[in-house]
């Protein structure tokens, strides 16, 4: 064994009968997240997992684990034999890794192995005394310690840990059903995808491609964004919908100031149709209230009228700055800022309507064969399965 | 779908003969020229022959050719090497506003080191006025660098007249000419130009990427960019890229042998294309003059976005470029067209067609046909 990590999960412990399903999904996700960095064994126990690194890079394992949704925290575990003196020695070594002058601490012991000759309070007392004698300038504080050293007496060995690395929390991807993310290539939509995954959503994504008005590099960008997102939840199926003909029709037949509204309505219609085909239960967008013309309440209202499927907008209350911070944290930012235009910017009119009226919009659409445009776009849709290593 | 490649200033296809030579060097004659044994000697011979080919192509001594990783390195070595080595003679450098980024940014880097640089203007045809060039040279000037043929518009600089005039004014000025876009296509004559340094690249003449050379007149001192095992007289150490060098030489031999025939062919293609454009497409402006190099044509097609037309043509198997390939990842407009006095919207609607000896009249005619339809449909979409 190269290393051992204790993995704690929170919320999913509360889910009654579904608990097993949640736990199994998390275990599966952990396995997948570690597949390419190390050879690991996972031991599922009540409300916690132990990840045993058999071979590979333990640092990389910790980094990956800290990104798996459903995990609340991770602790690297040191192992001692079932012998009190050995336990004291390992505890001291572990403690020395993080101690500082004047620190307060506490030792907490769990004794699962009842054959171990000392009871839990005795072990805590012994280990605590050992630390106090051998490490200068320590204080015990059993109520609110700065360092909690935990000792777990198990069947064949003792686990000792002091450090806690925060996980992302949330629910394991795969427990909440499937959602279809409208992904543009900008900063917001990947963050919206990530936030949905955080609540257990399995993602598929749809991108609207207007070649030659947008380039294949814009498409590559979206593929790369999806690939970043796969790190949080496995494979993502990306649908690249052909949008050029629709752009042309809008351009030739509808008023310029409504272009953005009409374009978004077409996107929602196509996405809803695809969601039905793919068994997705919601659309997910990166909209944030008031950020651009299509994201005012009036626009959102008029646009959403074309669908009956729920539309999730995880970013609705976030500021651009907050969205950018998440985007940097999840590593999608450097991809999002590559300078290739997507169809939302290429055809942006100089003065888009910020308060479109439904009647005007419906009148403008009267000249379009909407059903034919949707079918054509779907017929020309390209499907790509994006995985972490493709 | 037939592929029509009209982006030969960005790079060219490696000819099968050249690829054959490269494969032989990689798999059969793979020795290191520094090795003492027979394999090393064979590699050394390949290198000497390559030097002879490049040198012979421009009438210079073979011992004065140094192989580099390409045009960018040759330009950097010439410019930074000359400026740094001759610093004690003066602090002033001269170049033009329309140089390749590997020249412009080398000068920017030298400005950071404390050198003062004059960037010469160009006229509407993209040419430097020899008068201006001579006027820019003073007693403090240690280096002038100009390109022979501009990569975006094809403008040919009066390198010979400029060389003569600057040397008359100050015989100590070192003169570098970037011949990346002209070698193998136009006569390259370093001695007639009064040049001291000339840069070359392999992949613009159907050779491999990652290979190039610098000609350095005997007696000119340069500070190397790299330090190492002493290869190439210590001017460019590092185990030689033998496949690149051999491929470069093979491509140069072919280009030089047919240079005049190719020149005529290219000129014919260009005038056919230009005439066709004027006939079939409205509101086209040629960014350049009739005196330009025959393999590069830059035009502005009013009412389109250059990049959109590039993608629309690629969908139909035709490969061209906006401004220049080095620019297409950045949104800022071409510095060359800006210097020639074009407005930003004209630059945004500019395209570069660059031809090679492999192109045919059919390529030209089909491209014109495709352009005629495509330009109209794009104008419908992007014009307001």
XYZ file of C-alpha atoms in Angstrom:
774
model
C 0.000 0.000 0.000
C 1.357 3.429 -0.892
C -1.161 5.567 0.933
C -4.593 5.562 2.469
C -7.287 8.218 2.472
C -10.396 8.462 4.561
C -13.210 9.925 2.483
C -16.190 11.459 4.296
C -19.498 12.151 2.670
C -22.210 14.180 4.257
C -25.566 14.869 2.740
C -25.987 11.519 1.092
C -26.036 9.862 4.508
C -29.467 11.395 5.026
C -31.241 9.888 2.095
C -33.128 6.979 3.692
C -33.798 4.046 1.420
C -31.860 5.512 -1.465
C -28.746 5.532 0.626
C -27.215 2.425 -0.963
C -27.753 3.829 -4.447
C -26.117 7.104 -3.453
C -23.171 5.367 -1.879
C -22.631 3.047 -4.800
C -22.787 5.957 -7.213
C -20.196 7.834 -5.195
C -17.910 4.810 -5.083
C -18.256 4.393 -8.843
C -17.467 8.078 -9.379
C -14.408 7.886 -7.136
C -13.132 4.875 -9.054
C -13.596 6.653 -12.346
C -11.931 9.831 -11.113
C -8.841 7.898 -10.064
C -8.655 5.549 -13.028
C -5.817 7.302 -14.828
C -3.750 8.464 -11.826
C -3.397 5.424 -9.588
C -4.304 1.849 -8.918
C -6.681 2.055 -5.955
C -8.905 -0.146 -3.824
C -12.014 1.354 -2.271
C -13.444 0.073 0.992
C -16.994 1.182 1.536
C -17.969 1.436 5.195
C -20.840 3.063 7.003
C -20.974 6.736 5.945
C -17.302 6.768 4.972
C -15.021 5.292 2.327
C -11.387 4.375 2.553
C -9.360 4.754 -0.607
C -6.258 2.624 -0.585
C -3.619 3.639 -3.112
C -1.932 0.417 -4.215
C 0.256 2.028 -6.838
C 0.523 5.504 -8.311
C 0.744 9.116 -7.244
C -0.888 9.704 -3.823
C -0.796 13.504 -4.231
C -2.711 13.217 -7.472
C -5.226 10.928 -5.800
C -5.863 13.515 -3.079
C -6.251 16.259 -5.692
C -8.743 14.207 -7.689
C -10.731 13.177 -4.631
C -11.106 16.797 -3.620
C -13.061 17.345 -6.856
C -15.528 14.458 -6.642
C -19.010 15.719 -5.830
C -20.537 14.137 -2.744
C -17.243 14.139 -0.861
C -17.221 16.477 2.137
C -13.639 15.968 3.224
C -10.626 13.742 2.884
C -7.989 12.800 5.425
C -4.667 11.150 4.686
C -4.393 8.223 7.078
C -1.276 6.868 8.797
C -1.273 3.232 9.842
C 0.076 1.702 13.031
C 0.021 -1.918 14.217
C -2.275 -2.936 17.078
C 0.231 -1.959 19.740
C -0.096 1.003 22.045
C 3.582 2.039 21.905
C 3.556 1.911 18.132
C 0.334 3.875 18.063
C 1.935 6.549 20.249
C 4.973 6.772 17.971
C 2.927 7.102 14.774
C 0.592 9.598 16.455
C 3.567 11.718 17.446
C 5.028 11.608 13.942
C 1.697 12.590 12.412
C 1.178 15.331 14.954
C 4.609 16.796 14.301
C 3.734 17.263 10.636
C 1.215 19.983 11.442
C 1.893 21.235 14.937
C 2.910 24.785 15.847
C 3.815 26.431 19.164
C 0.909 27.022 21.502
C -1.518 24.854 19.588
C -4.494 23.278 21.367
C -5.384 19.666 20.677
C -7.440 16.687 21.574
C -7.164 12.951 20.912
C -10.272 11.024 19.991
C -10.345 7.242 19.760
C -12.806 4.824 18.196
C -12.364 1.203 19.036
C -14.111 -0.972 16.463
C -11.914 -3.900 17.446
C -13.144 -4.742 20.912
C -10.328 -7.265 21.440
C -7.842 -4.454 21.683
C -6.869 -4.482 25.377
C -7.335 -0.736 26.038
C -10.646 1.059 25.928
C -11.076 4.172 23.834
C -10.707 6.747 26.656
C -7.577 4.978 27.840
C -6.016 5.108 24.373
C -6.873 8.793 24.070
C -5.366 9.506 27.457
C -2.191 7.547 26.774
C -1.615 9.043 23.346
C -2.446 12.558 24.596
C 0.017 12.256 27.441
C 2.677 10.973 25.078
C 2.224 14.017 22.872
C 2.260 16.433 25.815
C 5.488 14.969 27.158
C 7.328 14.775 23.860
C 6.193 17.865 21.967
C 6.859 21.213 23.654
C 4.264 23.953 24.096
C 0.977 22.059 23.666
C -2.331 22.596 25.414
C -5.268 20.227 25.662
C -8.674 21.590 24.729
C -11.374 18.933 24.520
C -14.128 21.330 23.470
C -12.663 23.353 20.672
C -9.240 21.967 19.728
C -7.235 23.415 16.845
C -5.929 19.945 16.037
C -7.962 16.815 16.492
C -5.915 13.633 16.303
C -8.141 10.674 15.618
C -7.220 7.094 16.387
C -9.267 4.262 14.955
C -8.582 0.798 16.298
C -9.596 -1.625 13.550
C -9.518 -5.364 12.981
C -5.911 -5.664 11.807
C -4.377 -2.228 12.298
C -4.817 1.248 13.658
C -5.643 4.298 11.553
C -4.373 7.689 12.698
C -5.206 10.988 11.093
C -5.017 14.684 11.833
C -5.414 16.537 8.590
C -8.588 17.301 6.683
C -8.775 18.408 3.072
C -12.109 19.912 2.029
C -14.067 18.197 -0.725
C -16.555 19.973 -2.990
C -19.630 18.676 -1.126
C -22.849 18.281 -3.074
C -24.312 15.030 -4.379
C -22.616 12.330 -6.444
C -23.065 12.922 -10.156
C -25.623 10.435 -11.397
C -28.123 10.510 -8.548
C -30.248 13.394 -9.769
C -31.207 12.482 -13.324
C -30.050 13.931 -16.602
C -29.942 17.584 -17.672
C -29.120 19.148 -21.031
C -26.681 22.058 -20.777
C -26.771 24.795 -23.424
C -23.061 25.472 -23.797
C -21.734 28.431 -25.774
C -17.996 28.529 -25.198
C -18.173 31.520 -22.892
C -17.377 31.730 -19.209
C -20.868 31.165 -17.784
C -22.294 28.002 -19.281
C -19.519 25.641 -18.117
C -19.930 27.031 -14.593
C -23.683 26.395 -14.804
C -22.871 22.831 -15.884
C -20.501 22.386 -12.975
C -23.072 23.689 -10.503
C -25.682 21.265 -11.810
C -23.238 18.394 -11.546
C -22.676 19.461 -7.980
C -26.313 18.614 -7.305
C -25.907 15.166 -8.818
C -27.037 15.933 -12.372
C -25.686 13.814 -15.225
C -24.857 16.192 -18.069
C -25.375 16.137 -21.750
C -24.600 19.318 -23.623
C -25.791 21.057 -26.759
C -23.762 23.611 -28.676
C -25.073 25.652 -31.571
C -22.545 25.846 -34.366
C -22.861 28.377 -37.180
C -20.029 27.396 -39.482
C -18.657 29.271 -41.432
C -19.709 32.254 -39.336
C -18.146 30.587 -36.346
C -14.989 28.565 -36.803
C -14.091 24.979 -36.011
C -11.830 26.408 -33.340
C -14.943 27.625 -31.532
C -16.231 24.047 -31.644
C -12.882 22.712 -30.375
C -13.174 25.154 -27.512
C -16.536 23.719 -26.491
C -15.151 20.189 -26.715
C -12.281 21.222 -24.447
C -14.706 22.813 -21.975
C -16.771 19.636 -21.850
C -13.586 17.649 -21.321
C -12.763 19.808 -18.276
C -16.253 19.156 -16.919
C -15.880 15.391 -17.338
C -13.352 15.479 -14.502
C -16.277 16.149 -12.195
C -18.594 13.484 -13.470
C -17.466 11.143 -16.203
C -18.504 11.079 -19.823
C -20.437 13.964 -21.374
C -22.353 13.532 -24.584
C -22.054 16.707 -26.644
C -24.514 17.491 -29.398
C -23.273 20.028 -31.925
C -26.387 21.413 -33.557
C -26.203 23.004 -36.980
C -27.459 26.558 -36.638
C -26.310 28.304 -39.812
C -29.566 27.973 -41.754
C -31.536 29.344 -38.836
C -29.190 32.328 -38.576
C -29.671 32.966 -42.284
C -33.445 32.803 -42.045
C -33.523 35.130 -39.058
C -31.190 37.511 -40.798
C -33.218 37.660 -43.967
C -36.735 37.570 -42.576
C -36.869 39.114 -39.130
C -36.120 42.525 -37.597
C -32.569 42.924 -36.464
C -33.371 44.138 -32.966
C -35.174 40.873 -32.223
C -32.427 38.614 -33.572
C -31.105 37.639 -30.155
C -34.544 36.855 -28.734
C -35.557 34.849 -31.787
C -32.247 33.013 -31.843
C -32.609 32.037 -28.186
C -36.170 30.860 -28.776
C -34.959 28.618 -31.593
C -32.192 27.261 -29.382
C -34.639 26.454 -26.607
C -36.992 24.709 -29.006
C -34.215 22.558 -30.426
C -32.808 21.833 -26.972
C -36.203 20.804 -25.641
C -36.724 18.445 -28.557
C -33.307 16.920 -28.000
C -33.907 16.660 -24.250
C -37.054 14.635 -24.936
C -35.147 12.308 -27.244
C -32.332 11.868 -24.743
C -34.433 11.499 -21.627
C -33.167 14.717 -20.074
C -35.543 16.252 -17.546
C -34.360 19.863 -17.593
C -32.464 22.379 -19.684
C -29.559 24.126 -17.983
C -28.288 27.552 -19.024
C -25.606 29.949 -17.846
C -27.991 32.902 -17.668
C -27.500 35.466 -14.936
C -30.194 38.058 -14.431
C -29.610 41.284 -16.309
C -26.156 40.371 -17.616
C -26.970 40.850 -21.310
C -29.981 41.731 -23.430
C -31.312 38.170 -23.539
C -31.062 37.849 -19.757
C -33.467 40.550 -18.615
C -36.651 39.290 -16.989
C -38.630 40.388 -20.044
C -36.318 38.456 -22.386
C -36.186 35.362 -20.218
C -39.961 35.418 -20.061
C -40.483 35.704 -23.800
C -37.782 33.143 -24.560
C -38.953 30.523 -22.086
C -42.502 30.669 -23.478
C -41.464 28.231 -26.224
C -40.740 25.380 -23.804
C -42.616 23.364 -21.226
C -39.570 21.557 -19.845
C -38.067 23.091 -16.668
C -35.134 25.413 -17.309
C -32.464 25.508 -14.597
C -30.392 28.674 -14.285
C -27.895 27.958 -11.520
C -26.133 31.308 -12.034
C -29.203 33.506 -11.983
C -28.187 35.345 -8.807
C -24.428 35.453 -9.310
C -22.384 38.453 -10.424
C -19.930 38.143 -13.296
C -17.053 38.326 -10.845
C -18.421 35.434 -8.792
C -18.951 33.356 -11.918
C -15.410 34.098 -13.079
C -14.021 33.025 -9.718
C -15.700 29.631 -9.962
C -14.604 29.349 -13.567
C -10.997 29.885 -12.527
C -11.319 27.387 -9.710
C -12.632 24.649 -11.988
C -10.071 25.442 -14.727
C -12.563 26.298 -17.449
C -11.613 29.986 -17.464
C -8.471 29.777 -19.636
C -10.450 27.825 -22.247
C -13.452 30.146 -22.113
C -11.369 33.230 -22.836
C -9.839 31.877 -26.049
C -10.734 34.507 -28.625
C -12.995 32.568 -30.994
C -16.422 33.944 -31.564
C -19.552 31.908 -31.014
C -22.852 32.504 -32.744
C -24.090 34.666 -29.888
C -21.437 37.276 -30.552
C -21.093 37.064 -34.339
C -24.677 38.036 -34.940
C -25.113 40.380 -32.035
C -26.977 43.423 -33.325
C -25.840 46.886 -32.284
C -29.077 47.569 -30.439
C -30.705 44.323 -29.310
C -34.128 44.583 -27.709
C -33.815 44.305 -23.939
C -37.586 44.290 -23.404
C -38.981 42.265 -26.277
C -42.773 41.944 -26.379
C -44.249 38.509 -26.962
C -46.656 39.817 -29.589
C -43.826 41.377 -31.639
C -41.748 38.246 -31.368
C -44.575 35.981 -32.439
C -45.358 38.239 -35.343
C -41.731 38.122 -36.458
C -41.783 34.332 -36.268
C -44.888 34.068 -38.422
C -42.760 34.209 -41.569
C -40.588 31.271 -40.484
C -41.186 27.569 -41.007
C -40.141 26.779 -37.490
C -40.848 23.066 -37.592
C -38.740 22.614 -40.723
C -35.876 24.635 -39.271
C -35.853 22.566 -36.081
C -35.944 19.268 -37.957
C -33.175 20.320 -40.285
C -30.982 21.439 -37.428
C -31.547 18.215 -35.503
C -30.940 16.115 -38.599
C -27.551 17.750 -39.056
C -26.589 17.476 -35.391
C -23.279 15.835 -34.716
C -22.911 13.769 -31.534
C -19.617 13.453 -29.695
C -18.869 11.499 -26.547
C -16.354 13.429 -24.513
C -14.322 11.630 -21.863
C -11.443 12.833 -19.730
C -8.842 11.220 -21.932
C -10.144 11.865 -25.432
C -14.015 17.257 -52.735
C -10.993 18.678 -54.520
C -8.531 20.444 -52.260
C -7.265 23.795 -53.478
C -4.500 25.067 -51.267
C -3.892 28.795 -51.707
C -2.178 29.483 -48.396
C 1.387 28.878 -49.474
C 2.791 31.862 -47.625
C 1.705 30.228 -44.383
C 3.339 26.976 -45.330
C 3.640 24.593 -48.246
C 3.153 20.916 -48.847
C 6.351 18.874 -48.622
C 7.097 17.432 -52.047
C 7.294 13.628 -52.275
C 10.961 13.748 -53.378
C 11.741 15.888 -50.347
C 9.820 13.589 -47.997
C 11.812 10.662 -49.455
C 15.115 12.366 -48.668
C 13.900 13.119 -45.142
C 12.849 9.539 -44.553
C 16.247 8.266 -45.705
C 18.023 10.583 -43.302
C 15.766 9.542 -40.432
C 15.978 5.817 -40.989
C 19.171 5.089 -42.945
C 21.759 7.859 -42.799
C 20.895 8.812 -39.266
C 24.377 9.558 -37.977
C 25.410 12.571 -35.920
C 27.771 14.793 -37.925
C 29.924 15.180 -34.798
C 30.582 11.430 -34.568
C 34.057 10.276 -35.555
C 32.958 7.108 -37.322
C 31.732 6.493 -40.829
C 28.103 7.366 -39.998
C 29.199 10.748 -38.695
C 31.241 11.396 -41.800
C 28.268 10.547 -44.000
C 26.066 12.965 -42.043
C 28.735 15.653 -42.260
C 28.746 15.171 -46.006
C 24.958 15.595 -46.186
C 25.314 18.836 -44.278
C 28.100 20.141 -46.493
C 26.103 19.380 -49.608
C 23.119 21.169 -48.129
C 25.240 24.221 -47.392
C 26.537 24.159 -50.927
C 22.994 24.072 -52.316
C 21.751 27.003 -50.265
C 24.920 29.027 -50.810
C 24.902 28.251 -54.540
C 21.315 29.452 -54.744
C 22.328 32.966 -53.798
C 25.931 33.213 -54.872
C 27.619 33.175 -51.483
C 30.298 30.997 -49.909
C 29.094 27.726 -48.451
C 31.131 28.236 -45.285
C 28.939 31.251 -44.538
C 25.663 29.308 -44.208
C 24.458 28.360 -40.709
C 21.481 26.079 -40.218
C 18.771 27.088 -37.743
C 15.350 25.868 -36.659
C 13.715 28.121 -39.228
C 13.158 31.695 -40.299
C 12.226 32.945 -36.843
C 15.456 31.702 -35.327
C 17.530 32.977 -38.244
C 15.969 36.430 -37.848
C 16.467 36.439 -34.082
C 20.048 35.250 -34.376
C 20.869 37.870 -36.990
C 19.203 40.787 -35.220
C 19.867 40.093 -31.553
C 23.254 38.558 -32.355
C 24.415 41.581 -34.346
C 23.009 44.200 -31.980
C 24.367 42.632 -28.803
C 27.778 41.874 -30.277
C 28.249 45.388 -31.701
C 26.753 47.307 -28.832
C 29.940 49.221 -28.109
C 29.878 50.735 -31.613
C 26.452 52.311 -31.147
C 22.988 52.022 -29.807
C 20.754 52.649 -32.803
C 18.882 50.093 -34.928
C 16.589 50.490 -37.936
C 13.827 48.323 -39.348
C 10.430 48.885 -40.961
C 6.844 48.778 -39.734
C 5.848 45.861 -41.940
C 8.342 43.227 -40.881
C 7.461 39.702 -39.859
C 6.697 39.343 -36.112
C 9.960 37.424 -35.614
C 11.778 40.604 -36.658
C 9.492 43.161 -35.016
C 9.443 41.383 -31.682
C 13.193 40.809 -31.749
C 13.553 44.598 -32.029
C 11.029 45.143 -29.245
C 13.117 42.847 -27.052
C 16.230 44.881 -27.922
C 14.409 48.085 -26.985
C 13.902 46.534 -23.551
C 17.654 45.992 -23.419
C 18.205 49.694 -23.990
C 18.639 49.956 -27.769
C 16.852 52.677 -29.656
C 14.970 51.527 -32.753
C 13.647 53.468 -35.757
C 10.656 51.821 -37.485
C 10.467 53.053 -41.081
C 7.119 53.894 -42.671
C 5.979 52.397 -45.959
C 3.987 53.838 -48.834
C 0.567 52.599 -49.997
C 2.214 49.777 -51.896
C 3.991 48.599 -48.769
C 7.461 49.781 -49.764
C 10.117 51.575 -47.802
C 11.472 54.722 -49.454
C 15.293 54.310 -49.864
C 15.591 58.014 -49.068
C 13.986 57.428 -45.653
C 16.161 54.402 -45.021
C 19.336 56.361 -45.723
C 18.130 59.304 -43.667
C 17.489 57.045 -40.673
C 21.113 55.883 -40.582
C 23.537 57.874 -38.463
C 26.916 57.404 -36.826
C 25.306 55.529 -33.921
C 23.465 53.076 -36.186
C 24.762 49.520 -36.037
C 22.074 47.483 -37.798
C 19.372 47.795 -40.433
C 16.952 44.904 -41.004
C 14.442 44.706 -43.850
C 12.427 41.973 -45.449
C 12.847 41.232 -49.147
C 9.253 40.166 -49.834
C 6.450 40.964 -47.417
C 4.541 37.867 -46.308
C 1.124 39.509 -46.169
C 0.965 41.612 -49.319
C 3.936 40.484 -51.432
C 5.543 43.937 -51.625
C 9.170 43.744 -52.756
C 11.517 46.104 -50.978
C 14.222 47.913 -52.929
C 16.774 46.033 -50.861
C 19.614 46.653 -53.279
C 19.201 50.405 -53.481
C 18.698 50.665 -49.735
C 21.784 48.534 -49.083
C 23.894 50.730 -51.328
C 22.663 53.974 -49.843
C 22.983 53.040 -46.196
C 26.504 51.696 -46.721
C 27.447 54.922 -48.480
C 26.277 56.816 -45.472
C 27.861 54.587 -42.850
C 29.929 51.653 -44.070
C 29.906 50.069 -40.597
C 26.147 49.521 -40.537
C 25.298 45.835 -40.663
C 22.526 45.004 -43.095
C 20.166 42.068 -42.543
C 17.638 40.979 -45.144
C 14.818 38.557 -44.296
C 14.504 36.485 -47.475
C 12.119 33.892 -46.056
C 9.381 34.724 -48.575
C 11.674 35.234 -51.568
C 14.290 32.502 -51.512
C 13.619 30.032 -54.301
C 11.101 32.375 -55.893
C 12.928 35.612 -56.660
C 16.641 36.198 -57.240
C 18.327 36.426 -53.848
C 21.679 38.203 -54.220
C 23.237 39.084 -50.863
C 26.398 40.594 -52.322
C 24.559 42.792 -54.817
C 22.320 43.931 -51.951
C 25.388 44.879 -49.851
C 23.908 42.587 -47.201
C 25.775 41.061 -44.284
C 23.087 38.714 -43.044
C 20.233 36.946 -44.860
C 17.551 34.631 -43.384
C 15.986 31.603 -45.070
C 13.269 29.079 -44.288
C 12.566 25.617 -45.713
C 8.826 25.248 -45.316
C 7.905 28.092 -47.659
C 9.470 26.211 -50.585
C 7.934 22.751 -50.119
C 10.482 21.741 -47.510
C 9.883 20.679 -43.915
C 8.928 22.930 -41.001
C 11.615 23.416 -38.357
C 14.466 24.071 -40.767
C 16.035 27.292 -41.960
C 19.356 29.031 -42.310
C 21.215 32.256 -41.819
C 23.848 33.489 -44.219
C 26.514 35.478 -42.400
C 29.130 37.301 -44.425
C 32.615 36.329 -43.356
C 34.007 38.811 -40.830
C 30.630 39.754 -39.352
C 30.459 38.931 -35.667
C 27.330 37.740 -33.912
C 26.628 36.806 -30.353
C 24.989 33.353 -30.381
C 21.513 32.912 -28.888
C 22.380 29.447 -27.594
C 25.490 28.015 -26.013
C 26.456 24.408 -26.292
C 28.568 21.879 -28.098
C 30.116 24.130 -30.696
C 28.197 22.970 -33.773
C 27.884 25.455 -36.657
C 31.056 27.252 -35.490
C 29.446 27.774 -32.088
C 26.982 30.183 -33.670
C 24.147 27.701 -33.459
C 25.093 24.809 -31.190
C 22.936 21.732 -30.740
C 22.917 18.457 -32.643
C 21.923 19.324 -36.172
C 18.370 18.700 -37.385
C 19.721 16.519 -40.162
C 16.324 15.524 -41.548
C 15.341 19.177 -41.731
C 18.638 20.240 -43.260
C 18.570 17.517 -45.905
C 14.902 18.233 -46.630
C 15.614 21.940 -46.895
C 18.412 21.306 -49.369
C 16.301 18.934 -51.458
C 13.464 21.463 -51.600
C 15.885 24.283 -52.430
C 17.448 22.301 -55.270
C 14.024 21.762 -56.829
C 12.926 25.362 -56.326
C 16.137 26.865 -57.639
C 16.287 24.620 -60.682
C 12.828 25.695 -61.847
C 12.842 29.167 -60.398
C 12.383 31.109 -63.606
C 9.775 28.764 -64.991
C 7.900 28.830 -61.702
C 8.127 32.608 -61.558
C 6.389 32.911 -64.882
C 3.806 30.321 -63.894
C 3.047 32.140 -60.636
C 2.818 35.470 -62.379
C 0.352 34.013 -64.821
C -1.748 32.522 -62.001
C -1.773 35.782 -60.106
C -2.795 37.977 -63.013
C -5.429 35.456 -64.053
C -6.796 35.446 -60.542
C -6.726 39.211 -60.163
C -8.444 39.714 -63.497
C -11.067 37.132 -62.547
C -11.696 38.773 -59.212
C -12.248 42.141 -60.811
C -14.584 40.616 -63.341
C -16.689 38.421 -61.028
C -16.727 40.146 -57.671
C -17.786 43.686 -56.974
C -15.943 46.025 -54.669
C -12.604 44.256 -54.573
C -9.452 46.263 -53.922
C -5.956 44.946 -54.494
C -3.753 45.787 -51.519
C -0.481 46.138 -53.348
C 0.936 47.009 -56.720
C 1.665 45.305 -60.016
C 5.325 45.149 -59.027
C 4.751 42.720 -56.154
C 6.012 39.173 -55.811
C 3.988 36.805 -57.979
C 3.011 34.334 -55.269
C 1.180 36.632 -52.852
C -2.032 38.527 -53.431
C -3.805 40.557 -50.789
C -7.268 41.956 -51.456
C -10.068 43.623 -49.571
C -13.554 42.351 -50.377
C -15.933 44.994 -49.078
C -18.778 43.843 -46.831
C -17.352 40.528 -45.678
C -15.549 39.399 -42.581
C -12.251 37.861 -43.669
C -12.465 35.010 -41.225
C -15.992 34.082 -42.235
C -14.970 33.826 -45.869
C -11.964 31.697 -44.912
C -14.302 29.215 -43.190
C -16.889 29.322 -45.947
C -14.175 28.495 -48.497
C -12.669 25.716 -46.408
C -16.084 24.082 -46.407
C -15.678 23.902 -50.168
C -12.102 22.664 -50.087
C -10.365 25.993 -50.691
C -7.753 27.071 -48.172
C -6.771 30.731 -47.915
C -5.830 33.140 -45.180
C -6.863 36.426 -43.685
C -4.048 39.006 -43.400
C -1.412 36.497 -42.334
C -1.488 33.153 -40.538
C 0.387 34.507 -37.541
C -2.419 36.964 -37.020
C -5.483 34.817 -37.212
C -5.383 33.838 -33.520
C -5.332 37.437 -32.407
C -8.056 39.938 -32.900
C -5.753 42.910 -33.598
C -5.639 44.063 -37.211
C -2.672 43.405 -39.485
C 0.195 45.805 -38.761
C 1.230 45.627 -42.405
C -2.107 46.795 -43.787
C -2.298 49.431 -41.062
C 1.120 50.752 -42.115
C -0.076 50.833 -45.728
C -2.854 53.158 -44.616
C -5.868 50.857 -44.707
C -8.796 51.483 -42.386
C -9.661 48.870 -39.766
C -12.825 47.781 -41.548
C -10.888 47.307 -44.783
C -8.347 45.208 -42.908
C -11.101 43.101 -41.356
C -12.334 42.368 -44.870
C -8.901 41.494 -46.265
C -7.793 38.139 -47.586
C -4.502 36.682 -48.646
C -4.216 34.246 -51.495
C -0.757 32.766 -51.862
C 0.211 30.498 -54.679
C 2.803 27.829 -55.278
C 4.174 26.146 -58.358
C 1.833 23.241 -57.586
C -1.265 25.373 -58.239
C -2.887 25.256 -61.638
C -5.103 27.487 -63.731
C -7.970 25.148 -62.884
C -7.378 25.892 -59.205
C -7.697 29.576 -59.988
C -10.826 29.235 -62.080
C -12.596 26.994 -59.579
C -11.690 29.260 -56.699
C -13.095 32.228 -58.565
C -16.303 30.362 -59.213
C -16.658 29.377 -55.556
C -15.771 32.894 -54.425
C -18.379 34.482 -56.622
C -21.207 32.501 -55.003
C -19.829 32.594 -51.485
C -19.058 36.293 -51.279
C -22.602 37.159 -52.295
C -24.220 34.911 -49.710
C -21.954 36.196 -46.954
C -22.596 39.780 -47.860
C -26.307 39.085 -47.466
C -25.663 37.886 -43.925
C -23.122 40.346 -42.656
C -24.007 43.577 -44.403
C -26.372 45.926 -42.781
